[in-house]
PDB file of C-alpha atoms in Angstrom:
ATOM      1  CA  MET A  23      -7.684   2.047  10.666  1.00 56.00           C
ATOM      2  CA  TYR A  24      -6.409   4.292   8.067  1.00 59.00           C
ATOM      3  CA  ALA A  25      -8.837   6.715   6.390  1.00 65.00           C
ATOM      4  CA  PRO A  26      -8.337   7.140   3.128  1.00 69.00           C
ATOM      5  CA  GLN A  27      -6.195  10.323   2.264  1.00 84.00           C
ATOM      6  CA  GLU A  28      -3.777  11.053  -0.322  1.00 91.00           C
ATOM      7  CA  ASP A  29      -1.735   8.585  -0.683  1.00 93.00           C
ATOM      8  CA  THR A  30      -4.856   6.624  -1.450  1.00 93.00           C
ATOM      9  CA  GLU A  31      -5.877   9.296  -3.781  1.00 94.00           C
ATOM     10  CA  LEU A  32      -2.735   8.953  -5.836  1.00 95.00           C
ATOM     11  CA  LEU A  33      -2.661   4.756  -6.037  1.00 96.00           C
ATOM     12  CA  ALA A  34      -6.638   5.537  -6.271  1.00 95.00           C
ATOM     13  CA  GLY A  35      -5.398   7.307 -10.018  1.00 95.00           C
ATOM     14  CA  ALA A  36      -2.769   5.381 -10.706  1.00 97.00           C
ATOM     15  CA  LEU A  37      -6.035   2.245 -10.926  1.00 96.00           C
ATOM     16  CA  SER A  38      -7.986   4.551 -13.542  1.00 94.00           C
ATOM     17  CA  ASP A  39      -5.515   4.047 -15.474  1.00 94.00           C
ATOM     18  CA  GLU A  40      -5.348   0.649 -15.662  1.00 95.00           C
ATOM     19  CA  PRO A  41      -6.933  -1.375 -18.451  1.00 93.00           C
ATOM     20  CA  VAL A  42      -8.455  -4.059 -16.323  1.00 91.00           C
ATOM     21  CA  PRO A  43     -11.371  -5.091 -17.509  1.00 91.00           C
ATOM     22  CA  PRO A  44     -14.524  -5.902 -15.519  1.00 90.00           C
ATOM     23  CA  GLY A  45     -15.032  -9.455 -14.138  1.00 94.00           C
ATOM     24  CA  ALA A  46     -10.624  -9.238 -13.514  1.00 97.00           C
ATOM     25  CA  ASP A  47      -9.637 -10.485 -10.054  1.00 98.00           C
ATOM     26  CA  VAL A  48      -7.877  -7.416  -8.152  1.00 98.00           C
ATOM     27  CA  LEU A  49      -7.315  -7.414  -4.208  1.00 98.00           C
ATOM     28  CA  ASP A  50      -6.833  -5.057  -2.275  1.00 98.00           C
ATOM     29  CA  VAL A  51      -4.044  -5.793   0.768  1.00 97.00           C
ATOM     30  CA  GLY A  52      -4.027  -3.489   3.723  1.00 93.00           C
ATOM     31  CA  THR A  53      -7.723  -1.651   2.582  1.00 95.00           C
ATOM     32  CA  GLY A  54      -8.190   0.379   5.381  1.00 92.00           C
ATOM     33  CA  SER A  55     -11.901   2.133   4.620  1.00 92.00           C
ATOM     34  CA  GLY A  56     -11.463   0.356   1.594  1.00 95.00           C
ATOM     35  CA  ALA A  57     -11.606   2.919  -0.609  1.00 95.00           C
ATOM     36  CA  LEU A  58      -9.796   1.219  -3.447  1.00 96.00           C
ATOM     37  CA  ALA A  59     -11.449  -1.637  -3.374  1.00 97.00           C
ATOM     38  CA  LEU A  60     -14.377  -0.494  -3.961  1.00 97.00           C
ATOM     39  CA  GLU A  61     -13.023   1.820  -6.790  1.00 96.00           C
ATOM     40  CA  ALA A  62     -12.492  -1.379  -8.818  1.00 96.00           C
ATOM     41  CA  ALA A  63     -15.326  -2.848  -8.099  1.00 97.00           C
ATOM     42  CA  ARG A  64     -17.146   0.006  -9.159  1.00 96.00           C
ATOM     43  CA  ARG A  65     -15.595  -0.617 -12.354  1.00 94.00           C
ATOM     44  CA  GLY A  66     -17.113  -4.938 -12.014  1.00 95.00           C
ATOM     45  CA  MET A  67     -14.245  -6.401 -10.959  1.00 96.00           C
ATOM     46  CA  ARG A  68     -13.994  -9.206  -8.519  1.00 97.00           C
ATOM     47  CA  VAL A  69     -12.498  -7.868  -5.085  1.00 98.00           C
ATOM     48  CA  THR A  70     -10.361  -9.022  -2.567  1.00 98.00           C
ATOM     49  CA  ALA A  71      -9.427  -6.694   0.002  1.00 98.00           C
ATOM     50  CA  VAL A  72      -7.631  -8.173   3.373  1.00 97.00           C
ATOM     51  CA  ASP A  73      -6.211  -5.810   6.197  1.00 95.00           C
ATOM     52  CA  VAL A  74      -5.337  -6.534   9.658  1.00 92.00           C
ATOM     53  CA  SER A  75      -7.636  -4.702  11.583  1.00 91.00           C
ATOM     54  CA  TRP A  76     -11.397  -6.092  12.793  1.00 92.00           C
ATOM     55  CA  ARG A  77     -12.062  -2.310  12.395  1.00 93.00           C
ATOM     56  CA  ALA A  78     -10.966  -1.923   9.121  1.00 93.00           C
ATOM     57  CA  VAL A  79     -12.926  -5.936   7.631  1.00 95.00           C
ATOM     58  CA  CYS A  80     -15.942  -3.999   9.640  1.00 96.00           C
ATOM     59  CA  ALA A  81     -15.915  -0.737   7.845  1.00 95.00           C
ATOM     60  CA  THR A  82     -14.829  -2.469   4.014  1.00 96.00           C
ATOM     61  CA  ARG A  83     -17.869  -4.423   4.485  1.00 97.00           C
ATOM     62  CA  LEU A  84     -20.049  -1.845   5.597  1.00 96.00           C
ATOM     63  CA  ASN A  85     -18.864   0.787   3.102  1.00 96.00           C
ATOM     64  CA  ALA A  86     -19.327  -2.228   0.707  1.00 97.00           C
ATOM     65  CA  LEU A  87     -23.064  -2.170   1.637  1.00 97.00           C
ATOM     66  CA  VAL A  88     -23.717   1.131   1.561  1.00 96.00           C
ATOM     67  CA  ALA A  89     -22.399   1.415  -2.018  1.00 96.00           C
ATOM     68  CA  GLY A  90     -24.346  -0.914  -3.058  1.00 96.00           C
ATOM     69  CA  VAL A  91     -20.936  -3.295  -4.342  1.00 96.00           C
ATOM     70  CA  PRO A  92     -19.923  -6.297  -4.574  1.00 96.00           C
ATOM     71  CA  VAL A  93     -16.504  -6.791  -2.015  1.00 97.00           C
ATOM     72  CA  ARG A  94     -15.057  -9.990  -0.029  1.00 97.00           C
ATOM     73  CA  VAL A  95     -13.233  -8.804   2.519  1.00 98.00           C
ATOM     74  CA  ARG A  96     -11.019 -11.060   4.734  1.00 97.00           C
ATOM     75  CA  ARG A  97      -9.181 -10.034   8.279  1.00 97.00           C
ATOM     76  CA  GLY A  98      -5.407 -11.336   8.170  1.00 95.00           C
ATOM     77  CA  ASN A  99      -1.763 -10.371   7.698  1.00 92.00           C
ATOM     78  CA  LEU A 100      -1.514  -9.355   4.456  1.00 93.00           C
ATOM     79  CA  PHE A 101      -1.060 -12.105   1.509  1.00 96.00           C
ATOM     80  CA  ASP A 102      -1.938 -15.247   4.544  1.00 95.00           C
ATOM     81  CA  PRO A 103      -5.781 -15.452   3.608  1.00 96.00           C
ATOM     82  CA  VAL A 104      -4.991 -15.492  -0.039  1.00 97.00           C
ATOM     83  CA  ARG A 105      -2.323 -17.983  -0.110  1.00 94.00           C
ATOM     84  CA  ASP A 106      -4.153 -19.831  -2.330  1.00 93.00           C
ATOM     85  CA  ARG A 107      -4.951 -17.471  -5.164  1.00 96.00           C
ATOM     86  CA  SER A 108      -3.602 -15.555  -8.061  1.00 97.00           C
ATOM     87  CA  PHE A 109      -4.630 -12.549  -9.757  1.00 98.00           C
ATOM     88  CA  ASP A 110      -4.672 -10.038 -12.432  1.00 98.00           C
ATOM     89  CA  LEU A 111      -4.001  -6.955  -9.788  1.00 98.00           C
ATOM     90  CA  ILE A 112      -2.475  -6.210  -6.731  1.00 98.00           C
ATOM     91  CA  LEU A 113      -3.359  -2.742  -5.319  1.00 98.00           C
ATOM     92  CA  ALA A 114      -1.425  -2.120  -2.278  1.00 97.00           C
ATOM     93  CA  ASN A 115      -0.657   1.282   0.625  1.00 95.00           C
ATOM     94  CA  PRO A 116       0.937  -0.242   3.283  1.00 93.00           C
ATOM     95  CA  PRO A 117       2.595   1.497   6.390  1.00 92.00           C
ATOM     96  CA  TYR A 118       5.865   2.801   5.425  1.00 92.00           C
ATOM     97  CA  VAL A 119       6.490   5.984   7.989  1.00 90.00           C
ATOM     98  CA  PRO A 120      10.083   5.267   9.472  1.00 90.00           C
ATOM     99  CA  ALA A 121       9.395   5.257  13.110  1.00 88.00           C
ATOM    100  CA  PRO A 122      11.629   4.898  16.069  1.00 87.00           C
ATOM    101  CA  GLY A 123      11.802   3.117  18.347  1.00 77.00           C
ATOM    102  CA  ASP A 124      13.156  -0.432  19.407  1.00 65.00           C
ATOM    103  CA  GLY A 125      11.927  -2.748  16.858  1.00 65.00           C
ATOM    104  CA  ARG A 126       9.580  -4.491  18.032  1.00 70.00           C
ATOM    105  CA  PRO A 127       5.946  -4.126  15.322  1.00 72.00           C
ATOM    106  CA  PRO A 128       3.889  -1.116  16.123  1.00 71.00           C
ATOM    107  CA  ARG A 129       0.324  -1.522  18.190  1.00 72.00           C
ATOM    108  CA  GLY A 130      -3.032  -0.050  17.605  1.00 71.00           C
ATOM    109  CA  ALA A 131      -3.710   2.557  15.155  1.00 71.00           C
ATOM    110  CA  ALA A 132       0.115   3.096  14.400  1.00 74.00           C
ATOM    111  CA  ARG A 133       0.537   0.266  11.996  1.00 76.00           C
ATOM    112  CA  ALA A 134      -1.391   1.597   9.999  1.00 77.00           C
ATOM    113  CA  TRP A 135       1.428   3.935   9.519  1.00 83.00           C
ATOM    114  CA  ASP A 136       4.245   2.617  10.923  1.00 82.00           C
ATOM    115  CA  ALA A 137       6.505   0.585   8.758  1.00 85.00           C
ATOM    116  CA  GLY A 138      10.357   0.165  11.364  1.00 85.00           C
ATOM    117  CA  ALA A 139      13.664   2.202  11.612  1.00 84.00           C
ATOM    118  CA  ASP A 140      13.799   2.592   7.493  1.00 90.00           C
ATOM    119  CA  GLY A 141      10.395   2.188   6.671  1.00 90.00           C
ATOM    120  CA  ARG A 142      10.306  -1.304   5.078  1.00 92.00           C
ATOM    121  CA  LEU A 143       8.585  -3.426   7.258  1.00 90.00           C
ATOM    122  CA  VAL A 144       5.797  -3.708   5.058  1.00 93.00           C
ATOM    123  CA  LEU A 145       6.957  -2.419   1.801  1.00 96.00           C
ATOM    124  CA  ASP A 146       9.433  -5.168   1.501  1.00 96.00           C
ATOM    125  CA  ARG A 147       7.342  -7.959   2.260  1.00 95.00           C
ATOM    126  CA  ILE A 148       4.810  -7.479  -0.855  1.00 97.00           C
ATOM    127  CA  CYS A 149       8.623  -7.595  -3.116  1.00 97.00           C
ATOM    128  CA  ARG A 150       9.082 -10.767  -1.324  1.00 96.00           C
ATOM    129  CA  GLU A 151       5.346 -11.944  -2.247  1.00 97.00           C
ATOM    130  CA  ALA A 152       3.587 -10.202  -4.261  1.00 97.00           C
ATOM    131  CA  PRO A 153       4.881 -11.639  -7.314  1.00 97.00           C
ATOM    132  CA  ALA A 154       3.874 -15.071  -6.716  1.00 96.00           C
ATOM    133  CA  LEU A 155       0.601 -14.121  -6.598  1.00 97.00           C
ATOM    134  CA  LEU A 156       0.158 -12.423  -9.892  1.00 98.00           C
ATOM    135  CA  ARG A 157      -0.904 -14.291 -13.077  1.00 97.00           C
ATOM    136  CA  PRO A 158       0.860 -13.930 -16.384  1.00 97.00           C
ATOM    137  CA  GLY A 159       0.332  -9.957 -17.385  1.00 97.00           C
ATOM    138  CA  GLY A 160      -0.353  -8.891 -14.064  1.00 97.00           C
ATOM    139  CA  VAL A 161       0.526  -5.713 -12.350  1.00 98.00           C
ATOM    140  CA  LEU A 162       0.997  -4.640  -8.723  1.00 98.00           C
ATOM    141  CA  LEU A 163      -0.067  -1.358  -8.372  1.00 98.00           C
ATOM    142  CA  LEU A 164       1.386   0.770  -4.404  1.00 98.00           C
ATOM    143  CA  VAL A 165       2.129   3.676  -3.016  1.00 97.00           C
ATOM    144  CA  GLN A 166       5.118   4.895  -0.529  1.00 97.00           C
ATOM    145  CA  SER A 167       6.825   7.517   0.262  1.00 94.00           C
ATOM    146  CA  ALA A 168      10.679   8.318  -0.912  1.00 93.00           C
ATOM    147  CA  LEU A 169      11.686   7.886   3.075  1.00 92.00           C
ATOM    148  CA  SER A 170      11.138   4.696   3.184  1.00 94.00           C
ATOM    149  CA  GLY A 171      13.664   3.681  -0.129  1.00 94.00           C
ATOM    150  CA  PRO A 172      11.390   3.378  -4.184  1.00 96.00           C
ATOM    151  CA  GLU A 173      14.897   2.203  -5.290  1.00 97.00           C
ATOM    152  CA  LEU A 174      14.766  -0.374  -3.011  1.00 97.00           C
ATOM    153  CA  THR A 175      10.859  -1.500  -3.676  1.00 97.00           C
ATOM    154  CA  LEU A 176      11.646  -0.769  -7.401  1.00 98.00           C
ATOM    155  CA  GLY A 177      15.390  -3.211  -7.120  1.00 97.00           C
ATOM    156  CA  HIS A 178      13.289  -5.792  -5.420  1.00 97.00           C
ATOM    157  CA  LEU A 179      10.790  -6.160  -7.564  1.00 98.00           C
ATOM    158  CA  ARG A 180      12.993  -6.599 -11.170  1.00 97.00           C
ATOM    159  CA  GLU A 181      15.153  -9.724  -8.810  1.00 97.00           C
ATOM    160  CA  ALA A 182      12.044 -11.092  -8.664  1.00 96.00           C
ATOM    161  CA  GLY A 183      11.362 -10.983 -12.302  1.00 96.00           C
ATOM    162  CA  LEU A 184       9.117  -8.227 -13.036  1.00 98.00           C
ATOM    163  CA  LYS A 185       8.706  -5.127 -14.928  1.00 98.00           C
ATOM    164  CA  ALA A 186       9.144  -2.587 -12.290  1.00 98.00           C
ATOM    165  CA  ALA A 187       9.237   1.562 -13.106  1.00 98.00           C
ATOM    166  CA  VAL A 188       7.481   4.941 -10.981  1.00 98.00           C
ATOM    167  CA  THR A 189       4.897   5.806 -12.577  1.00 97.00           C
ATOM    168  CA  ARG A 190       3.325   8.778 -10.158  1.00 96.00           C
ATOM    169  CA  ARG A 191       4.807  11.045  -8.005  1.00 96.00           C
ATOM    170  CA  ARG A 192       3.328  14.200  -5.490  1.00 94.00           C
ATOM    171  CA  HIS A 193       4.731  16.475  -3.005  1.00 94.00           C
ATOM    172  CA  ILE A 194       2.859  16.739  -0.509  1.00 92.00           C
ATOM    173  CA  ALA A 195       2.947  19.015   2.898  1.00 91.00           C
ATOM    174  CA  PHE A 196       3.897  17.128   5.943  1.00 89.00           C
ATOM    175  CA  GLY A 197       0.717  15.115   7.893  1.00 86.00           C
ATOM    176  CA  PRO A 198       0.877  15.211  11.451  1.00 87.00           C
ATOM    177  CA  VAL A 199       2.412  11.837  12.035  1.00 86.00           C
ATOM    178  CA  LEU A 200       5.381  13.150   9.994  1.00 87.00           C
ATOM    179  CA  ARG A 201       5.324  16.798  11.649  1.00 87.00           C
ATOM    180  CA  ALA A 202       5.856  14.564  15.656  1.00 87.00           C
ATOM    181  CA  ARG A 203       9.220  12.870  14.467  1.00 90.00           C
ATOM    182  CA  GLU A 204      10.726  15.584  12.206  1.00 88.00           C
ATOM    183  CA  ARG A 205      13.224  16.471  14.199  1.00 89.00           C
ATOM    184  CA  TRP A 206      13.753  12.766  14.392  1.00 90.00           C
ATOM    185  CA  LEU A 207      13.651  12.557  10.544  1.00 91.00           C
ATOM    186  CA  ARG A 208      16.032  15.201   9.819  1.00 91.00           C
ATOM    187  CA  GLU A 209      18.686  13.966  12.171  1.00 88.00           C
ATOM    188  CA  ARG A 210      18.965  10.040  10.204  1.00 87.00           C
ATOM    189  CA  GLY A 211      19.288  12.342   7.318  1.00 85.00           C
ATOM    190  CA  LEU A 212      15.433  10.971   5.963  1.00 86.00           C
ATOM    191  CA  LEU A 213      14.677  14.601   5.030  1.00 86.00           C
ATOM    192  CA  PRO A 214      16.552  17.454   4.105  1.00 85.00           C
ATOM    193  CA  PRO A 215      17.661  19.764   6.693  1.00 84.00           C
ATOM    194  CA  THR A 216      14.797  22.992   4.690  1.00 84.00           C
ATOM    195  CA  GLY A 217      11.498  22.464   3.686  1.00 84.00           C
ATOM    196  CA  ASP A 218       7.977  20.722   4.646  1.00 88.00           C
ATOM    197  CA  LYS A 219       6.884  18.593   1.033  1.00 90.00           C
ATOM    198  CA  GLU A 220       6.592  14.974   1.354  1.00 91.00           C
ATOM    199  CA  GLU A 221       6.992  13.221  -2.325  1.00 93.00           C
ATOM    200  CA  LEU A 222       4.826  10.475  -2.068  1.00 96.00           C
ATOM    201  CA  VAL A 223       5.258   7.787  -5.257  1.00 97.00           C
ATOM    202  CA  VAL A 224       3.055   4.437  -7.453  1.00 98.00           C
ATOM    203  CA  VAL A 225       5.368   2.060  -8.325  1.00 98.00           C
ATOM    204  CA  ARG A 226       3.781  -0.561 -10.926  1.00 98.00           C
ATOM    205  CA  ALA A 227       5.201  -3.827 -11.513  1.00 98.00           C
ATOM    206  CA  GLU A 228       4.106  -6.230 -14.204  1.00 98.00           C
ATOM    207  CA  LEU A 229       4.548  -9.636 -14.284  1.00 97.00           C
ATOM    208  CA  PRO A 230       5.390 -10.760 -18.389  1.00 96.00           C
ATOM    209  CA  VAL A 231       3.341 -13.342 -20.113  1.00 92.00           C
TER     210      VAL A 231
END
């Protein structure tokens, strides 16, 4: 399960900027502990949270109960549980860290951060599938690392007909995952030869009315 970190905080800040009215339908995909789902629910939005991890599903249900806010929680792979619905706002904090390996999907806790050799194993799926679930005027807010190609995310979303831009940026110190594979990332040119900061970005994409 993914515990809230700087990327969650950055996305929560972007959520606070959105003029989403109470009663709007919100999807938090890859909810983890449910931090973003609870934040939206506190503003009176009707929130559905999805995660592939049973542990995350149980944690989100418990956290919503403790917080006293209604959140509909479903277990499933990205958008599979909600393909028959549409939303005013979609929140996504997917796995985005490039990872060495043989191309097989990550297992266990690594599912929360590992995303293939280019970091886009889940990002590309979100770019393909999220637009069809947005209502006219609906917004996708997505956080990712600059290591995994924000320009590709913007390009894919614009090709799908959305107006997309990077709205927030933050540089943070390497966490345990990046420190563990720092040499591999530098050898692949994904990190510069020196430095110990990673850039996070929030992509905002809106479906025109």
